[in-house]
Amino acid sequence: MFQLSPEGIKEIKNELGRYEARESAIIPSLYIAQKENKGWISPEVITALSELMEIPASKINEVFKFYTMFNQKPVGKHHVQVCTNISCALEGGRELARHICRELKTKKDEVTADGRFSISNVECLGSCGTAPMMQVNDRYYENLTPESAMNILRGMK
Amino acid sequence: MEVKLLTEFYHLEEFRSLEGYKKNGGYLELNKALKMQPQQIIDEVKASGLRGRGGAGFPTGMKWGFLPKNGEPRYLLCNADEGEPGTFKDRMMMERAPHQLIEGMIISAFAIGSKKSYIYVRGEYDFPIECLRVAVKEAYAAGYLGKNILNSGFDHDLDVYRGAGAYICGEETGMISSLEGLKGQPKLKPPFPAVQGYLRKPTIVNNVETLAAVKYIIRDGAAAYKKYGTEKSTGTKLFSLSGNVKKPGNYEVPLGYSLMNLITQEGGGIKAGRRLKAVIPGGSSAPVLTADEVAKATLDYECLSAMGTMLGSGAVIVIDDSQCMVDVLGVLTHFYHHESCGQCTPCREGTGWLNKIVHSILEGRGRLQDIDLLLKVADNMKGRTICALSDAAALPVLSFVQKFRDEFEFYVREGRSKVKGTTYAEMHH
């Protein structure tokens, strides 16, 4: 059963009072809850948020599903998002994503057996000058080669 | 020929901190502005010719002038959603000069009479957001935000709001919807945000770079700002250069600068053994230019508009002759289909069909009539929707097919790329 931590509850209550409209706290609260649920948001999480925030679950759900940074299925401990939009594609971003999948013996959008990694192709991350690149959880890794990307990932526990 | 107006101190690590910022002219213009009349500031910005630096290029002073003059509460929203593919200039400013943006915002807020502003930042920009939050805290502690700023009697609160991954939230009303706690779907205009925006109150939405530029217009005056650029495209602009070029990065140059020079001088030119083939001059939504057209282009609103494309966000994407234009278009059609918010049928269905047809050609299943079908679908997506994403998705398709039709025809006939010789499966699996 999913339960928010006391700190999480406190943070969410804070967000509820922070903006002009209470609903504006939905996005910040989804981030808080996602962090506490191993990087993804299940229906249980939505229920917990709805009860705490006193906002209908359907409202929270439609916001949740609209945005790409909220994960609707489990992700790896290190969620690897490789940009494959135009500037990165011109500089090998798609090949990089495939290389990572091959090296980690996994497929796009699946979690590795040991739970450490999931790989996704994503749209432009605003790092076009340092292509190709990837975002792992919240952090950018830029100017990558297939080798340097694997070195970075292999160093992640 | 870079001009370091906004970017003068970006090389200094300390410029990010309040202390380092103040050492290099920080908040002097806020002080100056608060001693002016708000209307004076608006007039100065109008006279400067500053145009929105996010993509639309709408005259900033004119936009501010649309606000009601009745003193009712109004909001200032900084659009830091920076999602246009190829664009990464606002990120640089938020990371290296967050106080520059904050100062520009407070000055602008004072000019329009706003007591509350938000910086809406795309969710992926974790580090820029952190830089902004630290800077906002510093600004409050130093009295540049909050009550009675610098004893002027002007109160202002500023908060940073993190988005969650949606290109459409870069559209001003999509951003407003998102900030209100809704799905980030755009709203019909009119009413325009200046009349009815955030929470139905008068709202000004401006890009990061636009707001930062206000500081320099106050510092040097409108006349000095107009010395840069062209008659209708005044000032400097940050251009994000990327793609198949030796020195990608952000470069500040005066508007009107030669596009070819940006690529060959600042950008170091094309890599050895390759040649320039095409350039997308203003972010992925801007129609593509052939190499011949690039030679004639200057980076200002009028020239690029007259050439059938646009300055847009200033994201210059360089494509060399190793690239297959059908393949490149497939990357773009995938993007727009992914990002369509779904409200309007021409966009929701159209982006899906454009993507399907291009990928069907890429996978060797294209028919000759598919090429004209692409043009027809794209044509039916323009000017019929709540927002411009539909047009933005259509324009690349139209320009790629019109200017590189031979590649599409070859691919349909032969089932493989004219440039690469290989099939899609061979290219990407």
Coordinates of C-alpha atoms in Angstrom, one line a residue:
Chain A
M1 CA 0.0 0.0 0.0
F2 CA 1.4 3.4 -0.9
Q3 CA 1.8 5.9 1.8
L4 CA 3.4 9.3 1.6
S5 CA 6.0 10.0 4.2
P6 CA 5.4 12.7 6.9
E7 CA 7.9 14.9 5.1
G8 CA 6.1 14.4 1.8
I9 CA 2.8 15.2 3.3
K10 CA 4.2 18.4 4.8
E11 CA 5.7 19.4 1.5
I12 CA 2.5 18.8 -0.4
K13 CA 0.5 20.8 2.2
N14 CA 3.0 23.6 1.7
E15 CA 2.5 23.5 -2.1
L16 CA -1.3 23.6 -1.7
G17 CA -1.0 27.0 0.0
R18 CA 1.7 28.3 -2.2
Y19 CA -0.1 29.2 -5.4
E20 CA -3.3 31.2 -6.2
A21 CA -5.2 28.1 -7.2
R22 CA -4.9 24.9 -5.2
E23 CA -4.8 22.8 -8.4
S24 CA -1.5 24.4 -9.3
A25 CA -0.1 22.2 -6.5
I26 CA -0.9 19.0 -8.6
I27 CA 2.3 19.1 -10.6
P28 CA 4.6 19.7 -7.7
S29 CA 2.8 17.1 -5.6
L30 CA 3.2 14.5 -8.4
Y31 CA 6.9 15.0 -8.4
I32 CA 7.0 14.6 -4.6
A33 CA 4.9 11.4 -4.7
Q34 CA 6.8 10.0 -7.7
K35 CA 10.1 10.3 -5.8
E36 CA 8.6 8.3 -2.9
N37 CA 7.3 5.6 -5.2
K38 CA 10.6 4.5 -6.9
G39 CA 10.2 6.9 -9.7
W40 CA 6.8 6.1 -11.0
I41 CA 3.1 6.8 -10.2
S42 CA 0.6 4.0 -9.8
P43 CA -3.1 4.4 -9.3
E44 CA -2.6 4.0 -5.6
V45 CA -0.4 7.0 -5.6
I46 CA -3.1 9.0 -7.3
T47 CA -5.6 7.9 -4.7
A48 CA -3.3 8.9 -1.9
L49 CA -2.8 12.3 -3.4
S50 CA -6.5 12.8 -4.0
E51 CA -7.3 12.1 -0.4
L52 CA -4.6 14.3 1.0
M53 CA -5.1 17.2 -1.4
E54 CA -9.0 16.9 -1.5
I55 CA -8.9 17.2 -5.3
P56 CA -10.8 14.6 -7.4
A57 CA -8.6 11.7 -8.6
S58 CA -9.8 12.3 -12.1
K59 CA -8.4 15.8 -12.1
I60 CA -5.1 14.7 -10.8
N61 CA -5.1 11.8 -13.2
E62 CA -5.6 13.9 -16.3
V63 CA -2.7 16.2 -15.3
F64 CA -0.6 13.2 -14.5
K65 CA -1.1 11.6 -17.9
F66 CA -0.5 14.7 -19.8
Y67 CA 3.2 15.2 -19.0
T68 CA 6.1 13.0 -20.0
M69 CA 8.1 13.4 -16.8
F70 CA 5.6 11.5 -14.8
N71 CA 6.2 7.8 -15.3
Q72 CA 3.1 5.6 -15.8
K73 CA 5.0 2.3 -15.4
P74 CA 8.0 1.3 -13.3
V75 CA 11.4 2.6 -14.3
G76 CA 14.9 1.6 -13.5
K77 CA 16.7 3.0 -10.6
H78 CA 18.5 5.0 -13.2
H79 CA 16.0 6.1 -15.8
V80 CA 18.1 6.9 -18.9
Q81 CA 16.5 9.3 -21.3
V82 CA 18.4 9.7 -24.6
C83 CA 17.5 12.7 -26.8
T84 CA 16.7 11.5 -30.3
N85 CA 15.2 14.8 -31.6
I86 CA 16.7 16.6 -34.6
S87 CA 20.0 18.1 -33.4
C88 CA 21.0 15.0 -31.4
A89 CA 19.8 12.8 -34.3
L90 CA 22.0 14.6 -36.7
E91 CA 24.9 13.9 -34.3
G92 CA 24.2 10.2 -33.5
G93 CA 21.7 10.3 -30.7
R94 CA 19.6 7.4 -32.1
E95 CA 22.7 5.3 -32.6
L96 CA 23.7 6.1 -29.0
A97 CA 20.4 5.0 -27.6
R98 CA 20.6 1.7 -29.5
H99 CA 24.2 1.2 -28.3
I100 CA 23.2 1.6 -24.7
C101 CA 20.3 -0.8 -25.1
R102 CA 22.6 -3.4 -26.7
E103 CA 25.3 -3.0 -24.0
L104 CA 22.9 -3.2 -21.2
K105 CA 21.1 -6.1 -22.9
T106 CA 17.7 -4.5 -22.7
K107 CA 15.0 -3.0 -24.9
K108 CA 13.7 0.5 -25.0
D109 CA 11.2 1.3 -22.3
E110 CA 11.8 -1.9 -20.3
V111 CA 13.5 -2.2 -16.9
T112 CA 16.6 -4.4 -16.8
A113 CA 16.3 -7.6 -14.8
D114 CA 18.4 -6.2 -11.9
G115 CA 16.1 -3.1 -11.8
R116 CA 19.0 -0.7 -12.3
F117 CA 18.2 0.8 -15.7
S118 CA 15.5 1.7 -18.1
I119 CA 16.2 3.4 -21.4
S120 CA 13.9 5.7 -23.3
N121 CA 14.2 7.9 -26.4
V122 CA 13.0 11.4 -25.6
E123 CA 12.4 14.6 -27.4
C124 CA 14.6 17.7 -27.3
L125 CA 16.1 18.4 -23.9
G126 CA 17.6 21.8 -24.7
S127 CA 21.1 20.5 -24.9
C128 CA 21.6 20.6 -28.7
G129 CA 25.0 22.3 -28.5
T130 CA 26.4 19.3 -26.6
A131 CA 24.9 16.5 -28.6
P132 CA 24.5 13.7 -28.3
M133 CA 23.4 13.6 -24.7
M134 CA 21.2 11.9 -22.1
Q135 CA 19.3 12.7 -19.0
V136 CA 19.6 10.1 -16.2
N137 CA 16.8 10.8 -13.6
D138 CA 17.3 14.6 -13.1
R139 CA 20.8 15.0 -14.4
Y140 CA 22.2 15.8 -17.9
Y141 CA 25.2 14.0 -19.3
E142 CA 26.5 15.8 -22.5
N143 CA 29.0 15.5 -25.3
L144 CA 28.7 11.8 -25.2
T145 CA 30.3 9.0 -27.2
P146 CA 29.0 5.5 -27.0
E147 CA 32.0 4.7 -24.9
S148 CA 31.8 7.6 -22.5
A149 CA 28.0 7.0 -22.1
M150 CA 28.7 3.4 -21.1
N151 CA 31.4 4.4 -18.7
I152 CA 29.0 6.8 -17.0
L153 CA 26.2 4.2 -16.8
R154 CA 28.5 1.4 -15.6
G155 CA 29.6 3.6 -12.7
M156 CA 26.0 3.9 -11.5
K157 CA 25.0 1.6 -8.7
Chain B
M1 CA 31.2 39.1 -35.0
E2 CA 29.8 38.4 -31.6
V3 CA 28.4 41.3 -29.5
K4 CA 28.4 40.7 -25.8
L5 CA 25.5 42.8 -24.6
L6 CA 23.6 40.3 -22.5
T7 CA 26.4 37.8 -22.5
E8 CA 29.2 40.1 -21.4
F9 CA 29.9 38.4 -18.1
Y10 CA 28.8 34.9 -18.8
H11 CA 32.3 33.6 -18.7
L12 CA 32.6 34.5 -15.0
E13 CA 31.6 31.7 -12.7
E14 CA 30.7 34.3 -10.0
F15 CA 28.1 36.0 -12.2
R16 CA 25.6 33.4 -11.1
S17 CA 25.8 34.6 -7.5
L18 CA 24.3 37.8 -6.2
E19 CA 27.7 39.0 -5.1
G20 CA 29.3 38.3 -8.4
Y21 CA 26.3 39.8 -10.3
K22 CA 26.4 43.0 -8.3
K23 CA 30.2 43.3 -8.9
N24 CA 29.4 43.5 -12.6
G25 CA 26.6 46.0 -12.7
G26 CA 23.9 43.9 -11.1
Y27 CA 20.6 45.6 -10.0
L28 CA 21.9 49.1 -11.0
E29 CA 19.2 49.2 -13.6
L30 CA 16.5 48.1 -11.2
N31 CA 17.5 51.0 -9.0
K32 CA 17.3 53.4 -12.0
A33 CA 14.0 52.0 -13.2
L34 CA 12.3 52.3 -9.9
K35 CA 13.0 56.0 -10.0
M36 CA 11.3 56.3 -13.4
Q37 CA 7.6 56.4 -14.2
P38 CA 6.3 53.0 -15.3
Q39 CA 4.9 54.6 -18.5
Q40 CA 8.4 55.9 -19.3
I41 CA 9.8 52.4 -19.1
I42 CA 7.0 51.1 -21.4
D43 CA 7.7 53.9 -23.8
E44 CA 11.4 53.2 -23.8
V45 CA 10.9 49.5 -24.5
K46 CA 8.4 50.5 -27.3
A47 CA 11.0 52.9 -28.8
S48 CA 13.7 50.3 -28.7
G49 CA 11.9 48.1 -31.1
L50 CA 12.5 45.0 -28.9
R51 CA 10.6 42.0 -30.2
G52 CA 9.7 38.8 -28.4
R53 CA 12.8 36.6 -28.4
G54 CA 11.0 33.3 -27.8
G55 CA 9.8 32.7 -31.3
A56 CA 6.9 34.9 -32.4
G57 CA 8.9 38.2 -32.5
F58 CA 5.9 40.3 -31.4
P59 CA 6.9 43.9 -30.4
T60 CA 7.3 43.8 -26.6
G61 CA 6.3 47.3 -25.9
M62 CA 3.1 46.9 -27.9
K63 CA 2.2 43.8 -26.1
W64 CA 2.6 45.6 -22.7
G65 CA 0.4 48.3 -24.1
F66 CA -2.5 45.9 -24.4
L67 CA -2.9 45.7 -20.7
P68 CA -5.9 47.6 -19.2
K69 CA -5.0 50.9 -17.7
N70 CA -7.3 50.6 -14.8
G71 CA -4.8 49.4 -12.2
E72 CA -6.4 46.0 -11.8
P73 CA -4.0 43.2 -10.7
R74 CA -2.0 41.7 -13.4
Y75 CA 0.6 38.9 -13.7
L76 CA 3.9 38.7 -15.4
L77 CA 4.8 35.2 -16.6
C78 CA 8.3 34.4 -17.9
N79 CA 8.2 31.7 -20.5
A80 CA 11.2 29.5 -19.7
D81 CA 9.7 26.4 -21.2
E82 CA 12.3 26.4 -24.1
G83 CA 11.1 23.4 -25.9
E84 CA 11.6 24.4 -29.6
P85 CA 14.1 21.7 -30.9
G86 CA 17.5 23.3 -31.4
T87 CA 17.0 26.0 -28.8
F88 CA 19.1 26.1 -25.7
K89 CA 19.8 29.8 -25.1
D90 CA 17.5 30.4 -22.2
R91 CA 19.0 27.5 -20.4
M92 CA 22.4 29.2 -20.6
M93 CA 21.0 32.4 -19.2
M94 CA 19.3 30.7 -16.3
E95 CA 22.4 28.7 -15.4
R96 CA 25.0 31.5 -15.8
A97 CA 23.0 34.7 -15.1
P98 CA 19.8 34.0 -13.2
H99 CA 19.9 37.4 -11.6
Q100 CA 20.0 39.0 -15.0
L101 CA 16.6 37.4 -15.7
I102 CA 15.2 38.3 -12.3
E103 CA 16.3 41.9 -12.6
G104 CA 14.8 42.2 -16.0
M105 CA 11.6 40.7 -14.7
I106 CA 11.3 43.1 -11.7
I107 CA 11.9 46.1 -14.0
S108 CA 9.2 44.8 -16.4
A109 CA 6.8 44.0 -13.6
F110 CA 7.2 47.5 -12.3
A111 CA 6.6 48.9 -15.7
I112 CA 3.3 47.0 -16.2
G113 CA 2.2 47.3 -12.6
S114 CA 2.4 43.7 -11.7
K115 CA 2.9 42.5 -8.1
K116 CA 3.3 38.8 -8.8
S117 CA 5.3 36.9 -11.4
Y118 CA 6.3 33.3 -12.2
I119 CA 9.1 31.8 -14.1
Y120 CA 7.6 28.7 -15.7
V121 CA 10.6 26.5 -16.5
R122 CA 10.4 23.2 -18.4
G123 CA 10.6 20.3 -16.0
E124 CA 13.7 18.7 -17.5
Y125 CA 15.8 21.8 -16.6
D126 CA 16.6 20.6 -13.1
F127 CA 20.0 22.5 -12.8
P128 CA 18.7 25.8 -14.3
I129 CA 15.7 25.6 -11.9
E130 CA 18.1 25.1 -9.0
C131 CA 20.1 28.1 -10.1
L132 CA 17.0 30.2 -10.3
R133 CA 15.7 29.1 -6.9
V134 CA 19.0 30.0 -5.2
A135 CA 19.0 33.4 -7.0
V136 CA 15.4 34.2 -6.0
K137 CA 16.3 33.4 -2.4
E138 CA 19.3 35.7 -2.6
A139 CA 17.2 38.5 -4.2
Y140 CA 14.6 38.3 -1.4
A141 CA 17.3 38.4 1.2
A142 CA 18.8 41.5 -0.4
G143 CA 15.5 43.3 -0.7
Y144 CA 15.2 43.2 -4.5
L145 CA 12.0 41.2 -4.1
G146 CA 9.2 41.4 -1.5
K147 CA 7.8 44.5 0.0
N148 CA 8.9 48.1 -0.7
I149 CA 11.8 47.2 -3.1
L150 CA 14.7 49.6 -2.6
N151 CA 12.4 51.9 -0.8
S152 CA 10.4 52.6 -3.9
G153 CA 7.0 51.6 -2.5
F154 CA 6.8 48.8 -5.1
D155 CA 6.1 45.3 -3.9
H156 CA 6.8 42.3 -6.0
D157 CA 6.8 38.5 -5.4
L158 CA 8.4 36.1 -7.8
D159 CA 8.1 32.3 -7.8
V160 CA 9.6 29.6 -9.9
Y161 CA 7.3 26.9 -11.2
R162 CA 8.5 23.6 -12.6
G163 CA 6.8 22.2 -15.7
A164 CA 6.6 18.4 -16.3
G165 CA 7.5 17.7 -19.9
A166 CA 5.2 19.1 -22.6
Y167 CA 6.3 21.1 -25.6
I168 CA 2.9 22.6 -25.9
C169 CA 3.4 24.4 -22.6
G170 CA 5.7 26.7 -24.4
E171 CA 2.6 28.1 -26.1
E172 CA 1.6 31.0 -23.9
T173 CA -1.9 29.9 -23.2
G174 CA -0.8 26.3 -22.8
M175 CA 1.6 27.5 -20.2
I176 CA -1.1 29.5 -18.5
S177 CA -3.4 26.4 -18.4
S178 CA -0.5 24.3 -17.0
L179 CA 0.2 26.9 -14.3
E180 CA -3.4 26.9 -13.3
G181 CA -3.2 23.2 -12.6
L182 CA -4.9 22.0 -15.7
K183 CA -3.6 19.9 -18.6
G184 CA -1.4 22.3 -20.6
Q185 CA -3.8 22.8 -23.4
P186 CA -3.9 26.2 -25.2
K187 CA -6.9 28.4 -25.1
L188 CA -8.6 30.2 -27.9
K189 CA -7.3 33.7 -28.6
P190 CA -8.9 36.3 -28.4
P191 CA -9.2 37.0 -25.6
F192 CA -5.4 37.5 -25.5
P193 CA -3.6 37.0 -22.2
A194 CA -3.1 40.8 -21.7
V195 CA -6.8 41.1 -21.4
Q196 CA -7.7 37.7 -19.9
G197 CA -4.8 35.4 -19.0
Y198 CA -3.7 33.6 -15.8
L199 CA -6.8 33.0 -13.7
R200 CA -8.6 35.2 -16.1
K201 CA -6.6 38.2 -15.0
P202 CA -4.5 40.4 -17.4
T203 CA -1.3 38.7 -18.0
I204 CA 1.9 39.4 -19.9
V205 CA 3.9 36.3 -21.1
N206 CA 7.4 37.1 -22.2
N207 CA 10.4 34.9 -23.1
V208 CA 13.5 34.8 -20.8
E209 CA 15.7 36.6 -23.3
T210 CA 13.1 39.3 -23.9
L211 CA 12.8 40.2 -20.2
A212 CA 16.6 40.2 -19.7
A213 CA 17.0 42.6 -22.6
V214 CA 14.8 45.1 -20.8
K215 CA 17.6 45.8 -18.3
Y216 CA 20.0 46.9 -21.1
I217 CA 17.4 49.1 -22.7
I218 CA 17.0 50.9 -19.4
R219 CA 20.7 51.0 -19.0
D220 CA 21.7 52.4 -22.4
G221 CA 18.4 53.8 -23.7
A222 CA 16.3 52.8 -26.7
A223 CA 18.5 54.8 -29.2
A224 CA 21.6 52.8 -28.2
Y225 CA 19.7 49.5 -28.5
K226 CA 18.6 50.4 -32.0
K227 CA 22.2 50.9 -33.1
Y228 CA 22.4 47.2 -33.2
G229 CA 20.4 45.2 -35.7
T230 CA 18.3 46.4 -38.6
E231 CA 15.5 49.0 -38.8
K232 CA 12.7 46.5 -38.0
S233 CA 14.8 43.9 -36.1
T234 CA 16.7 46.0 -33.5
G235 CA 19.1 44.8 -30.9
T236 CA 21.1 41.6 -30.4
K237 CA 19.9 38.0 -30.2
L238 CA 21.1 34.8 -28.7
F239 CA 21.4 32.2 -31.5
S240 CA 21.6 28.5 -30.6
L241 CA 23.7 26.8 -33.2
S242 CA 23.6 23.0 -33.5
G243 CA 23.7 20.0 -35.8
N244 CA 26.4 19.1 -38.2
V245 CA 28.7 22.1 -37.4
K246 CA 32.1 22.2 -35.8
K247 CA 31.5 24.6 -32.9
P248 CA 27.9 24.3 -31.8
G249 CA 26.8 26.6 -29.0
N250 CA 25.0 29.9 -28.1
Y251 CA 26.2 33.0 -29.8
E252 CA 25.0 36.6 -29.3
V253 CA 25.1 38.6 -32.5
P254 CA 23.3 41.7 -33.8
L255 CA 20.1 41.0 -35.7
G256 CA 20.8 41.2 -39.4
Y257 CA 24.0 39.1 -39.1
S258 CA 24.8 36.9 -42.0
L259 CA 23.5 33.3 -41.5
M260 CA 26.4 31.8 -43.4
N261 CA 28.9 33.7 -41.3
L262 CA 27.3 32.4 -38.1
I263 CA 27.8 28.9 -39.4
T264 CA 31.3 29.3 -40.9
Q265 CA 32.8 31.9 -38.5
E266 CA 31.3 31.5 -35.0
G267 CA 30.3 27.9 -35.8
G268 CA 33.6 26.9 -37.3
G269 CA 31.9 25.6 -40.5
I270 CA 31.1 22.1 -41.7
K271 CA 33.1 19.1 -40.7
A272 CA 35.9 17.8 -42.9
G273 CA 34.8 15.9 -46.0
R274 CA 31.2 17.2 -45.9
R275 CA 29.3 20.0 -47.4
L276 CA 26.5 22.2 -46.2
K277 CA 23.2 20.9 -47.5
A278 CA 20.4 22.6 -45.6
V279 CA 19.7 24.8 -42.6
I280 CA 16.7 25.2 -40.4
P281 CA 17.1 28.8 -39.3
G282 CA 14.7 29.3 -36.4
G283 CA 13.9 26.1 -34.5
S284 CA 12.3 22.9 -36.0
S285 CA 9.1 24.7 -36.9
A286 CA 10.8 27.0 -39.3
P287 CA 10.8 26.0 -43.0
V288 CA 14.1 24.6 -44.1
L289 CA 16.6 26.5 -46.4
T290 CA 18.8 24.9 -49.0
A291 CA 22.5 25.7 -49.0
D292 CA 22.0 28.2 -51.8
E293 CA 19.3 30.0 -49.9
V294 CA 21.5 30.1 -46.8
A295 CA 24.1 32.1 -48.7
K296 CA 21.5 34.8 -49.2
A297 CA 20.0 34.9 -45.7
T298 CA 20.5 37.4 -42.9
L299 CA 19.4 36.7 -39.4
D300 CA 16.5 39.2 -39.0
Y301 CA 12.7 38.8 -39.0
E302 CA 12.1 40.5 -42.3
C303 CA 14.7 38.7 -44.5
L304 CA 13.8 35.2 -43.2
S305 CA 10.1 36.0 -43.5
A306 CA 10.5 37.1 -47.0
M307 CA 12.4 33.9 -47.8
G308 CA 9.3 31.9 -46.6
T309 CA 10.8 30.9 -43.3
M310 CA 11.3 32.6 -39.9
L311 CA 13.8 33.8 -37.3
G312 CA 11.7 32.0 -34.7
S313 CA 13.6 31.1 -31.5
G314 CA 16.9 31.7 -33.2
A315 CA 17.8 28.0 -33.2
V316 CA 20.0 27.4 -36.2
I317 CA 20.2 23.7 -37.1
V318 CA 22.8 22.8 -39.6
I319 CA 22.4 19.7 -41.9
D320 CA 25.3 18.4 -44.0
D321 CA 25.2 16.3 -47.2
S322 CA 25.6 13.0 -45.3
Q323 CA 22.0 13.4 -44.1
C324 CA 18.9 11.9 -45.7
M325 CA 16.2 14.5 -45.7
V326 CA 13.4 11.9 -45.5
D327 CA 15.0 10.5 -42.4
V328 CA 15.5 13.9 -40.9
L329 CA 11.8 14.8 -41.6
G330 CA 10.8 11.5 -39.9
V331 CA 12.5 12.8 -36.7
L332 CA 10.4 15.9 -36.8
T333 CA 7.1 14.3 -37.7
H334 CA 7.6 12.0 -34.7
F335 CA 8.2 15.0 -32.5
Y336 CA 5.0 16.9 -33.5
H337 CA 2.8 13.9 -33.3
H338 CA 4.2 13.2 -29.8
E339 CA 3.6 16.7 -28.7
S340 CA 0.2 17.5 -30.1
C341 CA -2.1 18.1 -27.1
G342 CA -5.0 16.5 -28.9
Q343 CA -7.6 19.3 -28.7
C344 CA -8.0 20.1 -32.4
T345 CA -8.7 17.5 -35.0
P346 CA -6.5 18.8 -37.8
C347 CA -3.5 18.7 -35.5
R348 CA -4.3 15.5 -33.6
E349 CA -5.1 13.5 -36.7
G350 CA -2.8 15.5 -39.0
T351 CA 0.4 15.0 -37.0
G352 CA -0.4 11.3 -36.7
W353 CA -0.9 11.0 -40.5
L354 CA 2.2 13.0 -41.4
N355 CA 4.3 10.8 -39.2
K356 CA 2.7 7.6 -40.4
I357 CA 3.1 8.5 -44.1
V358 CA 6.8 9.6 -43.7
H359 CA 7.6 6.5 -41.8
S360 CA 5.8 4.3 -44.3
I361 CA 8.0 5.9 -47.0
L362 CA 11.1 5.3 -44.8
E363 CA 10.2 1.7 -44.3
G364 CA 10.0 1.1 -48.0
R365 CA 6.2 1.0 -48.2
G366 CA 5.7 4.4 -49.7
R367 CA 3.6 5.0 -52.8
L368 CA 4.2 7.9 -55.2
Q369 CA 0.9 9.5 -54.4
D370 CA 2.0 9.6 -50.7
I371 CA 4.3 12.6 -51.5
D372 CA 1.4 14.8 -52.6
L373 CA -0.7 13.4 -49.8
L374 CA 1.9 14.7 -47.4
L375 CA 1.5 18.2 -48.9
K376 CA -2.3 17.9 -48.9
V377 CA -2.5 16.9 -45.2
A378 CA 0.0 19.5 -44.2
D379 CA -1.9 22.2 -46.1
N380 CA -5.1 21.2 -44.2
M381 CA -3.4 21.7 -40.9
K382 CA -2.5 25.4 -41.3
G383 CA -4.6 28.2 -39.8
R384 CA -7.4 25.9 -38.5
T385 CA -6.5 25.2 -34.9
I386 CA -6.5 26.8 -31.5
C387 CA -2.8 27.2 -31.5
A388 CA 0.1 27.2 -33.9
L389 CA 1.5 23.7 -33.2
S390 CA -0.5 22.4 -36.1
D391 CA 1.1 25.0 -38.4
A392 CA 4.5 24.3 -36.9
A393 CA 4.1 20.6 -37.7
A394 CA 3.0 21.3 -41.3
L395 CA 5.7 23.8 -42.3
P396 CA 8.7 21.4 -42.1
V397 CA 6.8 18.8 -44.1
L398 CA 5.9 21.3 -46.8
S399 CA 9.4 22.8 -47.0
F400 CA 11.2 19.4 -47.0
V401 CA 9.1 17.9 -49.7
Q402 CA 9.1 21.0 -51.8
K403 CA 12.9 21.5 -51.7
F404 CA 14.1 17.9 -51.5
R405 CA 11.4 16.2 -53.5
D406 CA 13.9 14.1 -55.4
E407 CA 14.9 12.3 -52.2
F408 CA 11.3 11.5 -51.4
E409 CA 10.6 10.2 -55.0
F410 CA 13.8 8.1 -55.0
Y411 CA 12.9 6.6 -51.6
V412 CA 9.4 5.7 -52.8
R413 CA 10.7 4.2 -56.1
E414 CA 13.7 2.3 -54.6
G415 CA 12.6 1.7 -51.0
R416 CA 15.8 3.1 -49.7
S417 CA 17.6 6.4 -49.1
K418 CA 19.1 8.2 -52.0
V419 CA 21.8 9.7 -49.9
K420 CA 22.7 6.8 -47.7
G421 CA 21.8 4.1 -50.1
T422 CA 20.4 2.0 -47.3
T423 CA 17.0 1.1 -46.1
Y424 CA 15.6 2.4 -42.8
A425 CA 16.1 -0.9 -41.2
E426 CA 19.7 -0.8 -42.1
M427 CA 20.0 2.8 -41.0
H428 CA 18.4 2.3 -37.6
H429 CA 18.4 -1.3 -36.5

